[in-house]
mmCIF file of C-alpha atoms in Angstrom:
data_model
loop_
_atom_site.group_PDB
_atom_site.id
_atom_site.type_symbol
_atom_site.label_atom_id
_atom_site.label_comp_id
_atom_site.label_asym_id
_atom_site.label_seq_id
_atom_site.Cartn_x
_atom_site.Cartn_y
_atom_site.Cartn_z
ATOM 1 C CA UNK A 17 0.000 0.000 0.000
ATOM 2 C CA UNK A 18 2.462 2.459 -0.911
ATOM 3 C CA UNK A 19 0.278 4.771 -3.295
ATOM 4 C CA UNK A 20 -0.107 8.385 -2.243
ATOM 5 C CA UNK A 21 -3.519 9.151 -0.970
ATOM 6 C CA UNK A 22 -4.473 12.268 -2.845
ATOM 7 C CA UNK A 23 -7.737 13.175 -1.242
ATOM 8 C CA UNK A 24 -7.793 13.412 2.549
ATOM 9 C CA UNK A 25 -10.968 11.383 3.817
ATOM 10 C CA UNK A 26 -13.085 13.513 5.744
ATOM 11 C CA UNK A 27 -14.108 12.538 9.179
ATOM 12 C CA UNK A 28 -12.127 9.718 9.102
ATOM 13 C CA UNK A 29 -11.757 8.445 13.016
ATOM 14 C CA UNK A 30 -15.873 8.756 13.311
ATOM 15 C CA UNK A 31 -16.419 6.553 10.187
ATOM 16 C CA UNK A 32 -14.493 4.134 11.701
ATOM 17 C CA UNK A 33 -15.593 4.157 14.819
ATOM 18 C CA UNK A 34 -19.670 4.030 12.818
ATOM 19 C CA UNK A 35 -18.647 0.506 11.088
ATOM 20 C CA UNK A 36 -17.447 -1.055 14.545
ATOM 21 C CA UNK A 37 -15.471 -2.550 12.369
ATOM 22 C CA UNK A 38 -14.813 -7.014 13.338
ATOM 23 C CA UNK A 39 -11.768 -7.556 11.941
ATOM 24 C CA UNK A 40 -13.209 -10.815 10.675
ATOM 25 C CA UNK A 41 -15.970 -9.033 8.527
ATOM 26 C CA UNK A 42 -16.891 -7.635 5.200
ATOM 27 C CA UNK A 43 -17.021 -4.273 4.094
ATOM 28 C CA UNK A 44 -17.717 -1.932 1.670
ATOM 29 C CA UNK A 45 -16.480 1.528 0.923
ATOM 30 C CA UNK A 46 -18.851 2.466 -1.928
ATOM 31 C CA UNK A 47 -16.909 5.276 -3.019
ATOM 32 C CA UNK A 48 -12.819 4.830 -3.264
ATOM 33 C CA UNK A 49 -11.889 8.030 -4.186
ATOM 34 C CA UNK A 50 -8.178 8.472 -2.840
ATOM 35 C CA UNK A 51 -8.169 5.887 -0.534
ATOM 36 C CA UNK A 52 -7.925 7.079 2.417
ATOM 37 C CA UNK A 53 -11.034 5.741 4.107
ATOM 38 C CA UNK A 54 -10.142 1.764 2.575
ATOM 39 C CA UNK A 55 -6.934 2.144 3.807
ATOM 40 C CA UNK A 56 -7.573 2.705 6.985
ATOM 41 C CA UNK A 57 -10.822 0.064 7.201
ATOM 42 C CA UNK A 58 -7.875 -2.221 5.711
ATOM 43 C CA UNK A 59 -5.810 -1.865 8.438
ATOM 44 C CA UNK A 60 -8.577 -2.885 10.277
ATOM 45 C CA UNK A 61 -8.939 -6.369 9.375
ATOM 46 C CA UNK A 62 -7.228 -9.489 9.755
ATOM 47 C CA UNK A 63 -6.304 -11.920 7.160
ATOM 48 C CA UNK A 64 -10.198 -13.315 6.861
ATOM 49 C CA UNK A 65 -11.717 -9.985 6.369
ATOM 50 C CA UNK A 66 -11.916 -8.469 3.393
ATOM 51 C CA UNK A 67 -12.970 -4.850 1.604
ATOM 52 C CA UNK A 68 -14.244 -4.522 -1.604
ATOM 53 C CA UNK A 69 -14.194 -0.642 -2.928
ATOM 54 C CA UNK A 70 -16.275 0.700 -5.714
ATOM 55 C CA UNK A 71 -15.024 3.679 -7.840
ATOM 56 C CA UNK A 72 -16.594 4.283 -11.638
ATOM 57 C CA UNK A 73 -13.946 6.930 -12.229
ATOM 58 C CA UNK A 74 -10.472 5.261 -14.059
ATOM 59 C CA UNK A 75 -8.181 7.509 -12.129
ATOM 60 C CA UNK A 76 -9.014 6.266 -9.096
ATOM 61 C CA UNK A 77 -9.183 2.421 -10.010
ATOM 62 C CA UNK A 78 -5.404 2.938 -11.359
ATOM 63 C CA UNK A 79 -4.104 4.080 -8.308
ATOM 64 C CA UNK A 80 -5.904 1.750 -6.206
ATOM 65 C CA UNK A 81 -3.640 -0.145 -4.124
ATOM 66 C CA UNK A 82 -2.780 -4.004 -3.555
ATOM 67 C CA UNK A 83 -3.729 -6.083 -0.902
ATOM 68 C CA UNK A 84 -4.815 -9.943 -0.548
ATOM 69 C CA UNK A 85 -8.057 -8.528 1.964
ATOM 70 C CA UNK A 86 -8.984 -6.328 -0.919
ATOM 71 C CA UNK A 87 -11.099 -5.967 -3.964
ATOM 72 C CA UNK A 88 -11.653 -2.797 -6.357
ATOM 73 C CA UNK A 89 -14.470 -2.828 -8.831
ATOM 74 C CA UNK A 90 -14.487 -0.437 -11.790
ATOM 75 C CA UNK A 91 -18.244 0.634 -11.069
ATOM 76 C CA UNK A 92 -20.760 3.063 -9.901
ATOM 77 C CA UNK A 93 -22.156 2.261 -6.348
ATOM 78 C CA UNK A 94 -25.604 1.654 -7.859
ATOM 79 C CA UNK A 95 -24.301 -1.384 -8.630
ATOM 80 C CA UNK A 96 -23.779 -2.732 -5.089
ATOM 81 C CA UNK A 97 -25.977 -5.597 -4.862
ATOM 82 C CA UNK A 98 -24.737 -6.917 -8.331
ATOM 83 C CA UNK A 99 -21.135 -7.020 -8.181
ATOM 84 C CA UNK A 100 -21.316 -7.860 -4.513
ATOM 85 C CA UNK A 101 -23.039 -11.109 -6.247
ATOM 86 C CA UNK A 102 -20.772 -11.660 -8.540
ATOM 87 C CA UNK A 103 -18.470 -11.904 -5.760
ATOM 88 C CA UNK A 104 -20.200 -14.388 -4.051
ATOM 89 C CA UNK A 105 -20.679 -11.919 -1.496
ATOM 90 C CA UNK A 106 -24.288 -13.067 0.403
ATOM 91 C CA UNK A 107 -23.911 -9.918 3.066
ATOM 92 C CA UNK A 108 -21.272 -7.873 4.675
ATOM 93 C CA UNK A 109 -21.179 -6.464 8.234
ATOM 94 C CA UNK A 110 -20.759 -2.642 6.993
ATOM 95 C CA UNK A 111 -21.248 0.105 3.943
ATOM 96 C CA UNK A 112 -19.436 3.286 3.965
ATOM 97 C CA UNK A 113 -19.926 6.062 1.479
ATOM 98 C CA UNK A 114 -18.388 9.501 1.352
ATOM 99 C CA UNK A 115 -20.201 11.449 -1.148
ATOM 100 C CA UNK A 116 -17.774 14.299 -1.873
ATOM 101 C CA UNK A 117 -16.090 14.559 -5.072
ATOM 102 C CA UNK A 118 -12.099 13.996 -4.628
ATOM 103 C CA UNK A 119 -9.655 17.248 -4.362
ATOM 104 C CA UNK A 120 -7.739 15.786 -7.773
ATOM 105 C CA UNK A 121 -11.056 16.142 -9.517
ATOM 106 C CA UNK A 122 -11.116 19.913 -8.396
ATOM 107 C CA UNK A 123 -7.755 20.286 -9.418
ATOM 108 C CA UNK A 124 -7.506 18.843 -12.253
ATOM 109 C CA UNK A 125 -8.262 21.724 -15.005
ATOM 110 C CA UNK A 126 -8.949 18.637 -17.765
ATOM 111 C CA UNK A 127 -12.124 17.267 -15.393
ATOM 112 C CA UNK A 128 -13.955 20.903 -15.625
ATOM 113 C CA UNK A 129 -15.511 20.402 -11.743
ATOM 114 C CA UNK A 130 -13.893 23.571 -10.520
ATOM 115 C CA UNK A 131 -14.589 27.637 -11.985
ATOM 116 C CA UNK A 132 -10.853 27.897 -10.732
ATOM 117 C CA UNK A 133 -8.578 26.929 -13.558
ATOM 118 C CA UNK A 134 -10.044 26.995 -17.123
ATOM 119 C CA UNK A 135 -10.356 23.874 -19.281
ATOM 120 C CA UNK A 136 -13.316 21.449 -21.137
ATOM 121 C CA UNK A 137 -16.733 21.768 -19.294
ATOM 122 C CA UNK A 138 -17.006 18.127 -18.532
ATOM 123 C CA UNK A 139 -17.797 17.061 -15.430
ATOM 124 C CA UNK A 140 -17.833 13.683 -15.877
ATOM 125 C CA UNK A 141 -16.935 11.182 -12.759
ATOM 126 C CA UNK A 142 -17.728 8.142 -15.483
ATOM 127 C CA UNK A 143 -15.269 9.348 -18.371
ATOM 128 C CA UNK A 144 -16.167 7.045 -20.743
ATOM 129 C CA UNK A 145 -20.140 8.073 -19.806
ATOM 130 C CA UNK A 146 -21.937 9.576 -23.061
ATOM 131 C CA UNK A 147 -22.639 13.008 -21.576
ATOM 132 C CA UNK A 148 -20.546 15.788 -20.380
ATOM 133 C CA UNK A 149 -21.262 19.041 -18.613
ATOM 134 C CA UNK A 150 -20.796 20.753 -22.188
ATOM 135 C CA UNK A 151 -23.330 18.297 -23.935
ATOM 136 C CA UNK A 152 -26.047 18.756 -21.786
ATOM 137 C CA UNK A 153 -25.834 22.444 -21.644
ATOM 138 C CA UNK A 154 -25.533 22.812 -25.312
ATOM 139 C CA UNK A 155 -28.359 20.028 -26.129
ATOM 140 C CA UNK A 156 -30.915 20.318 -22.883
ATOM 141 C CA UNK A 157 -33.871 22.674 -23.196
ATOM 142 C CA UNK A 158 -34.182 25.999 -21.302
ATOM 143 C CA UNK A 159 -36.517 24.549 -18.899
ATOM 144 C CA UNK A 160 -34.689 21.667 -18.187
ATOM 145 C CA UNK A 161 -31.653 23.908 -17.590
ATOM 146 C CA UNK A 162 -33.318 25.893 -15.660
ATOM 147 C CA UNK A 163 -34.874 22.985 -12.935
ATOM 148 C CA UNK A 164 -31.543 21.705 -12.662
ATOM 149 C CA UNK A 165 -29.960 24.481 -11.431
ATOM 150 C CA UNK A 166 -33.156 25.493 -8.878
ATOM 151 C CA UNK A 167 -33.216 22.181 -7.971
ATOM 152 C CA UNK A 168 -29.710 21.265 -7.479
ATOM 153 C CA UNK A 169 -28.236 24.226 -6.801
ATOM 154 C CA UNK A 170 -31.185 26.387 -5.143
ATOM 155 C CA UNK A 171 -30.186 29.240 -7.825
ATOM 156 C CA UNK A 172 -32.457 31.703 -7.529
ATOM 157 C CA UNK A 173 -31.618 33.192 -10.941
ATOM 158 C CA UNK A 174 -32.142 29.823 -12.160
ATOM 159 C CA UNK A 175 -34.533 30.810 -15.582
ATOM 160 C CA UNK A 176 -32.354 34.165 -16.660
ATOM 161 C CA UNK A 177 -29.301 32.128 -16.403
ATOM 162 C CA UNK A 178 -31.107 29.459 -18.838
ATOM 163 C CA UNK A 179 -32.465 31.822 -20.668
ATOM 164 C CA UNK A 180 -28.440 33.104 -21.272
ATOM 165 C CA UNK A 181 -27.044 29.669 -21.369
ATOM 166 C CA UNK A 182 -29.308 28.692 -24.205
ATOM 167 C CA UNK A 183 -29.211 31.800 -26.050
ATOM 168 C CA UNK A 184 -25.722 32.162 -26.328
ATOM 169 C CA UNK A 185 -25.429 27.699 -26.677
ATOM 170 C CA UNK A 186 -27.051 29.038 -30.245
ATOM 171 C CA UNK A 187 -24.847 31.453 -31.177
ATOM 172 C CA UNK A 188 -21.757 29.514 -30.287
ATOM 173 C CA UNK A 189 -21.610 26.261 -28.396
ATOM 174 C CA UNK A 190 -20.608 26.390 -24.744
ATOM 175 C CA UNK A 191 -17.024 23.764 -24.468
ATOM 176 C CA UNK A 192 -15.086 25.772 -21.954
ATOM 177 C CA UNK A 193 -15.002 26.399 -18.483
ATOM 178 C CA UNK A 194 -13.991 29.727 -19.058
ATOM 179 C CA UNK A 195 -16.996 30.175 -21.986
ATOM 180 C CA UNK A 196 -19.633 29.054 -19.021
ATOM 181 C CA UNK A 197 -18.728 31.382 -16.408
ATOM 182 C CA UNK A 198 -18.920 34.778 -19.141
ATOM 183 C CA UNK A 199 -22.517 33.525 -19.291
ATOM 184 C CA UNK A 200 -23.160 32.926 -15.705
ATOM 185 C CA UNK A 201 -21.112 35.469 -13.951
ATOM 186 C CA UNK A 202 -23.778 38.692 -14.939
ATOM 187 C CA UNK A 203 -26.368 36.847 -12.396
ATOM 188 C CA UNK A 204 -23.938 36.125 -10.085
ATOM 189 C CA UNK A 205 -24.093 38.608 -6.547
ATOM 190 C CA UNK A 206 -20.106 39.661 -6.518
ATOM 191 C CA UNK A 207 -20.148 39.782 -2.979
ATOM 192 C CA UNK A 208 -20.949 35.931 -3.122
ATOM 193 C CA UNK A 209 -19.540 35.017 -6.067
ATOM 194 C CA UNK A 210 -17.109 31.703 -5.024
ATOM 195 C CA UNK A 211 -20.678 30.447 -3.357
ATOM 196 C CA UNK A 212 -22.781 30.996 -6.186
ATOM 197 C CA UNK A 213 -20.782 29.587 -8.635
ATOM 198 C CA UNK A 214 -20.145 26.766 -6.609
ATOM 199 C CA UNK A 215 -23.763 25.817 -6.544
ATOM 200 C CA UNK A 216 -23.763 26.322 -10.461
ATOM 201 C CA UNK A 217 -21.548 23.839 -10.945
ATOM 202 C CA UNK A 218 -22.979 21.668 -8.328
ATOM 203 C CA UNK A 219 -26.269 21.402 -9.950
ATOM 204 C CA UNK A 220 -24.951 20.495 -13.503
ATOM 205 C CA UNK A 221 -22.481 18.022 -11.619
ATOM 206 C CA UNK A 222 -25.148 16.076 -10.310
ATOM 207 C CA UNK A 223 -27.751 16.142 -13.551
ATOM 208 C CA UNK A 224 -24.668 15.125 -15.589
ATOM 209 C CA UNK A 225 -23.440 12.383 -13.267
ATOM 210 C CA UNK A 226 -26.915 11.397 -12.250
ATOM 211 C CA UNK A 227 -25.813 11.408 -9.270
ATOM 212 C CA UNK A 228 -29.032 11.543 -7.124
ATOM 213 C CA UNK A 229 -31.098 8.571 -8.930
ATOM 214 C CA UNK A 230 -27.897 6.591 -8.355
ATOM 215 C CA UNK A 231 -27.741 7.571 -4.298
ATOM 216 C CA UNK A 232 -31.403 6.263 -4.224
ATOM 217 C CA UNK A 233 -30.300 3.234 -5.968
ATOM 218 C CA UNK A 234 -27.746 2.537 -3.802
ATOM 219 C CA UNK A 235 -29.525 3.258 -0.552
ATOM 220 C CA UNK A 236 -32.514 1.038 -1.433
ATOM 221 C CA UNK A 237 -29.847 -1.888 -1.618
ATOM 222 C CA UNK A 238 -28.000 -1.325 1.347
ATOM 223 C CA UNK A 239 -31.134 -2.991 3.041
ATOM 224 C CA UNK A 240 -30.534 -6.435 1.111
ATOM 225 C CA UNK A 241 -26.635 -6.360 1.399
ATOM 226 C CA UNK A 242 -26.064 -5.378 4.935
ATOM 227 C CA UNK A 243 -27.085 -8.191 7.399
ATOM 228 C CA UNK A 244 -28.799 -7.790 10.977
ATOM 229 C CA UNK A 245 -26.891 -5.621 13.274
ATOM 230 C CA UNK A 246 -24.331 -4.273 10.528
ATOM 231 C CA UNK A 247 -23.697 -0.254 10.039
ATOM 232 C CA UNK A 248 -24.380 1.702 7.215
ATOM 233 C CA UNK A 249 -22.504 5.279 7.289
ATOM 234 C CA UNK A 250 -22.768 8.071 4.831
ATOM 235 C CA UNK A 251 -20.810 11.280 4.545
ATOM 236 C CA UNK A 252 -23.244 13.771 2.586
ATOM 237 C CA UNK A 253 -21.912 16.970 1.722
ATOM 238 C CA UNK A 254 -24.788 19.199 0.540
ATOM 239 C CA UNK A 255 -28.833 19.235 1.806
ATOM 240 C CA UNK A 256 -30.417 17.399 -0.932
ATOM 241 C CA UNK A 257 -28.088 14.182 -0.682
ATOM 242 C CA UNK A 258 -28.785 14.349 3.292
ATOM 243 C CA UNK A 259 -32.493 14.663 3.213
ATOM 244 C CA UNK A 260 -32.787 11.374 1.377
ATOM 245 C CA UNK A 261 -30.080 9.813 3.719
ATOM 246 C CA UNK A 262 -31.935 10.659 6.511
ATOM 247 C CA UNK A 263 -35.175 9.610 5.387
ATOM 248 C CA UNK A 264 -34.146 6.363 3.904
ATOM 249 C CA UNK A 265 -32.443 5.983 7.445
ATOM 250 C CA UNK A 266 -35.295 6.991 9.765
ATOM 251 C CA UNK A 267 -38.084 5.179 7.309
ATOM 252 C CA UNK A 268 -36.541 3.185 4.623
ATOM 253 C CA UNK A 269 -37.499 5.502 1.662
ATOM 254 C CA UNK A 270 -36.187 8.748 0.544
ATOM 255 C CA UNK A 271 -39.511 10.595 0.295
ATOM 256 C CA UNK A 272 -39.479 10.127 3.962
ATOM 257 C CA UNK A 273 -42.658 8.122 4.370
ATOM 258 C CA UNK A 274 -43.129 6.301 7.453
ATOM 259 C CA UNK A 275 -44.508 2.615 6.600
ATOM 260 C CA UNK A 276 -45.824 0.023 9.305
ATOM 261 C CA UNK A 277 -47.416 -3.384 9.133
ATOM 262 C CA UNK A 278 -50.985 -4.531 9.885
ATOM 263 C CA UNK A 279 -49.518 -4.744 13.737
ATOM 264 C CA UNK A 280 -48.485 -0.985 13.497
ATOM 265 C CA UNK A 281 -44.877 -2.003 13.662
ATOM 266 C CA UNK A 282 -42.436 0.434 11.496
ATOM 267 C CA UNK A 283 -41.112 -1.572 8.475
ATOM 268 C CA UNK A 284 -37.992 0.462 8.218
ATOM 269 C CA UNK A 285 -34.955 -1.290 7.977
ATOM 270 C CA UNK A 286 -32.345 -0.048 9.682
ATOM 271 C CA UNK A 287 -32.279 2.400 12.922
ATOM 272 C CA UNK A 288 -30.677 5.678 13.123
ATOM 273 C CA UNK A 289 -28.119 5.911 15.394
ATOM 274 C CA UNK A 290 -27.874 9.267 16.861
ATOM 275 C CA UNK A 291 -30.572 12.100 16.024
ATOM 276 C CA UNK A 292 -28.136 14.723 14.596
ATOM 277 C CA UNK A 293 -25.416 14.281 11.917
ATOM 278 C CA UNK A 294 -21.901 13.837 13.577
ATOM 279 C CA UNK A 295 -19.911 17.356 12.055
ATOM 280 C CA UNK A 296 -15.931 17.716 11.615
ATOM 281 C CA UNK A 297 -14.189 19.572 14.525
ATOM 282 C CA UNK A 298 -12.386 22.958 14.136
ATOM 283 C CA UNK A 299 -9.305 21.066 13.928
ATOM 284 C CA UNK A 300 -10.130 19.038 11.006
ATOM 285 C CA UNK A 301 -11.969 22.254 9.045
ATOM 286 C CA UNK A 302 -8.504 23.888 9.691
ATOM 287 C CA UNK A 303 -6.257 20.860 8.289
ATOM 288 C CA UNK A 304 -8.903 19.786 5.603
ATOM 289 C CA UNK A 305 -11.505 23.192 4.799
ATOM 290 C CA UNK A 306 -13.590 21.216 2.127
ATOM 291 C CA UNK A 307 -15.035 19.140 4.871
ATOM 292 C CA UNK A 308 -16.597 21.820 6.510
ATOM 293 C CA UNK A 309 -19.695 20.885 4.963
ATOM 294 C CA UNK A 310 -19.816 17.350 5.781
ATOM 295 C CA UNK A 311 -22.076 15.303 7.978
ATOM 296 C CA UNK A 312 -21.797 11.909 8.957
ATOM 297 C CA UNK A 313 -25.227 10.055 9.530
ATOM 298 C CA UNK A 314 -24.878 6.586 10.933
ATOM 299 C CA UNK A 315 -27.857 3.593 10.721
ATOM 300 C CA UNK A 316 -27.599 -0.396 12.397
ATOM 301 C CA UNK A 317 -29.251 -2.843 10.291
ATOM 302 C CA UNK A 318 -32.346 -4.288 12.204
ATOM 303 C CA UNK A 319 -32.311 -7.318 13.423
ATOM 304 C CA UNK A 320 -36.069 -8.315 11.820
#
């Protein structure tokens, strides 16, 4: 294990403490990213445990590292209950998911995540997917543009910057970073510019990586792949992605709708553990400052 890890997992000590991790068990980490969080579930385990990983971006399955207690598998998360499967893998005793995109994908100008450094508006976490950031822009309709970017991003100036995106998408097509944000930036408050454009890009991340019809996907399966008494833990990073992890935690569904049985008995499968999310210290906000947003919610698989 002698790879660099080049994005620092947030929260790190509380996700490990959320799996009680047996050193004998299985465990997921349904999003690789750096490594940092499998490494340290890794170190974890004795010889009869084992992790498997799941990454669907290429960059991160390269650098993943070797180890006999350790599987990678070149896929999205939504894909859990499949490959686990394939693996011969009838349950594990944990999931872990950190939902944040990786620092290299900020930083690197070729990926088109960040407004920082100017490059191809991509956006892609799946490289080899069919749609990038500059596709959909260029192809989707204004309303469509403009629900995204309410929805995802809460953009109040969501329909004039449609209305601009499409408009100028006709008179030349939108490729560049640096072509997007000459659109964007007249609706953008200056005082609150780095926020705003972060939310931009936020919302046409997620449409573009489908990002939440896959975390629905994936929480629905947890239920069948994590036996009685086993953790599921999930770092969210932004409101929409923890609303549906807390609901599918506290009810079993991410609308949030409480079900019972004829007895009156809830039919939810796991249990929440704690009623707030667990937050990063001012310590790790200082050594790590894009994990000031995160929240760690934590669930036990029921026994029934």
């Amino acid at each position: 294990m002698q790879e660099e890890v080049y994005h620092i997992p947030a929260l790190l000590p509380q996700c490990l403490d959320a799996l009680d991790i047996n050193p004998d068990g299985v465990y997921v980490d349904a999003t690789f990213g750096g490594g940092g969080h499998s490494k340290a579930i890794i170190e974890k385990l004795d010889y009869q445990g084992h992790l498997y990983s799941f990454d669907q971006d290429e960059d991160a399955v390269r650098r993943a590292f070797s180890d006999p207690r350790f599987t990678i598998v070149y896929s999205n998360f939504r894909y859990i209950s499949n490959f686990l499967r394939y693996y011969k893998v009838k349950s594990v005793d944990g999931v872990l998911a950190d939902l944040g995109v990786s620092f290299h994908h900020f930083d690197d100008a070729d990926r088109g995540f960040s407004f920082r450094w100017n490059g191809p508006l991509d956006m892609r976490m799946n490289r080899k997917a069919t749609m990038n950031a500059a596709q959909f822009i260029n192809s989707a309709s204004e309303e469509k543009i403009a629900d995204t970017l309410y929805l995802y991003g809460e953009i109040r100036a969501a329909r004039k910057i449609a209305s601009a995106i499409v408009k100028e998408s006709k008179r030349k097509p939108i490729e560049t970073v640096e072509h997007f944000l000459e659109v964007v930036k007249p609706f953008v408050n200056p005082r609150q510019e780095r926020k705003e454009l972060a939310m931009i890009f936020q919302a046409i991340r997620i449409e573009v990586n489908g990002e939440l019809d896959a975390l629905r996907s994936f929480l629905e399966q947890t239920a069948k792949v994590i036996k009685p008494g086993g953790r599921l833990a999930i770092i969210t990073y932004h409101s929409l992605e923890d609303r549906m992890v807390k609901n599918f935690m506290r009810t079993g569904n991410v609308e949030g709708k409480d079900t019972r049985d004829i007895f009156g008995r809830s039919e939810a499968p796991f249990k929440m553990l704690g009623a707030k999310p667990i937050v990063p210290d001012n310590e790790e906000i200082e050594r790590n400052p894009r994990s000031r947003s995160a929240k760690l919610r934590v669930a036990v698989r029921n026994e029934n």
